[in-house]
Amino acid sequence: MPKAEESVLEIDLNALAHNFKTIKSQLTPGVKFMSVIKAYAYGNDSVAIAQKLEELGTDYFAVAYTEEGIRLRKAGITSPILILHSQPVNFPKIIEHCLEPNLYSARTLELFIRIAEKQKQKDYPVHIKFNTGMNRLGFTEVNYYNIPEKIKKTSAIKIVSAFSHLAASENWREREFTLSQIHNFSNLATQLVKDIDYEPLLHICNTSAIFNYPKAGFSMVRSGLGLYGFANDPKLNARLKPVGTLKTVISQIQELEKGDTVGYGRAFKVKGPTRTATVPLGHADGIKRIYGHGKAGFFVNGKYAPIVGKVCMDIIMIDVTQIDCKEGDEVIVFGGPQHATRFAAAGGTIPYELITGISQRVTRKIIN
Ligand SMILES: *Cc1c(COP(=O)(O)O)cnc(C)c1O
């Protein structure tokens, strides 16, 4: 592997394949796999990831927004794509690009039917979301009665799946609540199947639930984070391989003495002979200011180098006093010696936020 000469996010497709197979091996045979590739496949590269997942045999894709789905269609992705957070303004585009909307309320259901009928669509695939306790999007028991009534009156749409989302599937202390969500979903799904006279795909599990609630697989699961190598649990993390490694390079080394200061606001005051390395990465790339002042650090030639002073927009300085290194040497931000979970924790956050936050300005490099 050639060393990084600028900031690059390396995306390891072998690791992706390993994760896909590991998660799939958890499923009851016949249960379908929906790969969640919203937010640029969690900050990686949605097109490269989608192409690989199609090759691996994913059954479905999910993204959050319409534009994300259009991007995949334009890149030649042909698998069905669920738009998790579809919005009425985009319904015509959803149909134009053969994407499948999540209809989560009477308003979205009615508006989508109206547009599909106007376009003389027949059995256009749609997904129905139930709110079982997340209280974000979805029909509840109380307003459920809208659905079958509306569906029966039209031939323009067809419910291809019904689903719900768990609020705390990674947290064992919330087990009772999670089980109640699963139970609630099961009841709503049973009612729906009875009312529409056929069984659409049913799904509620995200990555953590696939591992923690194996009996709740229904007929499909939705995995995002796990595909990229994380599962909200150290034991499960050990079974997966992180897909992304964020690397950068030493642009310059500064030899400093007592009394010198480093960076904006003179925030770091040098106490004795110190060497710092300047790297081309900053808060505009997703390495937020919270990581500054030694809260987190990077790895240089296998050794830990804490961030000194403030994180700038485009640049970060690290302390390499104890490290044998030179200008042009590679620096690892996360991946390899530094698990992204640990780096994220140093900034008080979670891998979801860290990896989706790496800006598009950082070069993506596909390996394997
Ligand atoms: C993001 C998302 C997922 C994926 O969750 P992971 O924890 O990353 O597996 C599944 N379902 C919905 C509705 C989501 O928004």
GROMACS .gro file of C-alpha atoms and ligand atoms in nm, residues 34 36 38 42 62 64 82 84 102 129 134 136 163-166 169-170 203-210 221-228 230 232 352, ligand 1:
model
   52
   34MET     CA    1  -3.129  -0.409   0.304
   36VAL     CA    2  -2.828   0.133   0.437
   38LYS     CA    3  -2.733   0.703   0.328
   42TYR     CA    4  -2.176   0.669   0.616
   62ALA     CA    5  -3.191   0.245   0.165
   64ALA     CA    6  -3.229   0.900   0.355
   82LEU     CA    7  -3.597   0.288  -0.038
   84LEU     CA    8  -3.626   0.657   0.417
  102ASN     CA    9  -4.133   0.565   0.268
  129LYS     CA   10  -4.355   0.310   0.825
  134MET     CA   11  -3.916   0.623   1.832
  136ARG     CA   12  -3.975   1.038   1.472
  163PHE     CA   13  -4.131  -0.134   0.875
  164SER     CA   14  -4.047   0.038   1.199
  165HIS     CA   15  -3.731   0.161   1.369
  166LEU     CA   16  -3.595   0.075   1.715
  169SER     CA   17  -3.150  -0.168   2.020
  170GLU     CA   18  -2.787  -0.131   2.133
  203HIS     CA   19  -3.852  -0.520   0.886
  204ILE     CA   20  -3.751  -0.352   1.210
  205CYS     CA   21  -3.388  -0.451   1.286
  206ASN     CA   22  -3.092  -0.217   1.243
  207THR     CA   23  -2.734  -0.340   1.295
  208SER     CA   24  -2.746  -0.370   1.675
  209ALA     CA   25  -3.084  -0.540   1.667
  210ILE     CA   26  -2.964  -0.800   1.416
  221VAL     CA   27  -3.320  -0.642   0.813
  222ARG     CA   28  -3.162  -0.301   0.756
  223SER     CA   29  -2.793  -0.268   0.826
  224GLY     CA   30  -2.585   0.046   0.799
  225LEU     CA   31  -2.317   0.089   1.064
  226GLY     CA   32  -2.227  -0.282   1.072
  227LEU     CA   33  -2.141  -0.281   0.702
  228TYR     CA   34  -1.877  -0.018   0.773
  230PHE     CA   35  -1.895  -0.096   1.378
  232ASN     CA   36  -2.203  -0.022   1.914
  352TYR     CA   37  -2.184   0.738   1.324
  369LIG     C1   38  -2.988   0.480   0.955
  369LIG     C2   39  -3.100   0.385   0.968
  369LIG     C3   40  -3.076   0.247   0.974
  369LIG     C4   41  -2.939   0.187   0.988
  369LIG     O1   42  -2.903   0.178   1.124
  369LIG     P1   43  -2.762   0.117   1.170
  369LIG     O2   44  -2.763   0.130   1.317
  369LIG     O3   45  -2.657   0.204   1.106
  369LIG     O4   46  -2.757  -0.022   1.119
  369LIG     C5   47  -3.185   0.163   0.972
  369LIG     N1   48  -3.312   0.212   0.966
  369LIG     C6   49  -3.339   0.344   0.963
  369LIG     C7   50  -3.479   0.391   0.960
  369LIG     C8   51  -3.234   0.435   0.966
  369LIG     O5   52  -3.260   0.567   0.965
   0.00000   0.00000   0.00000
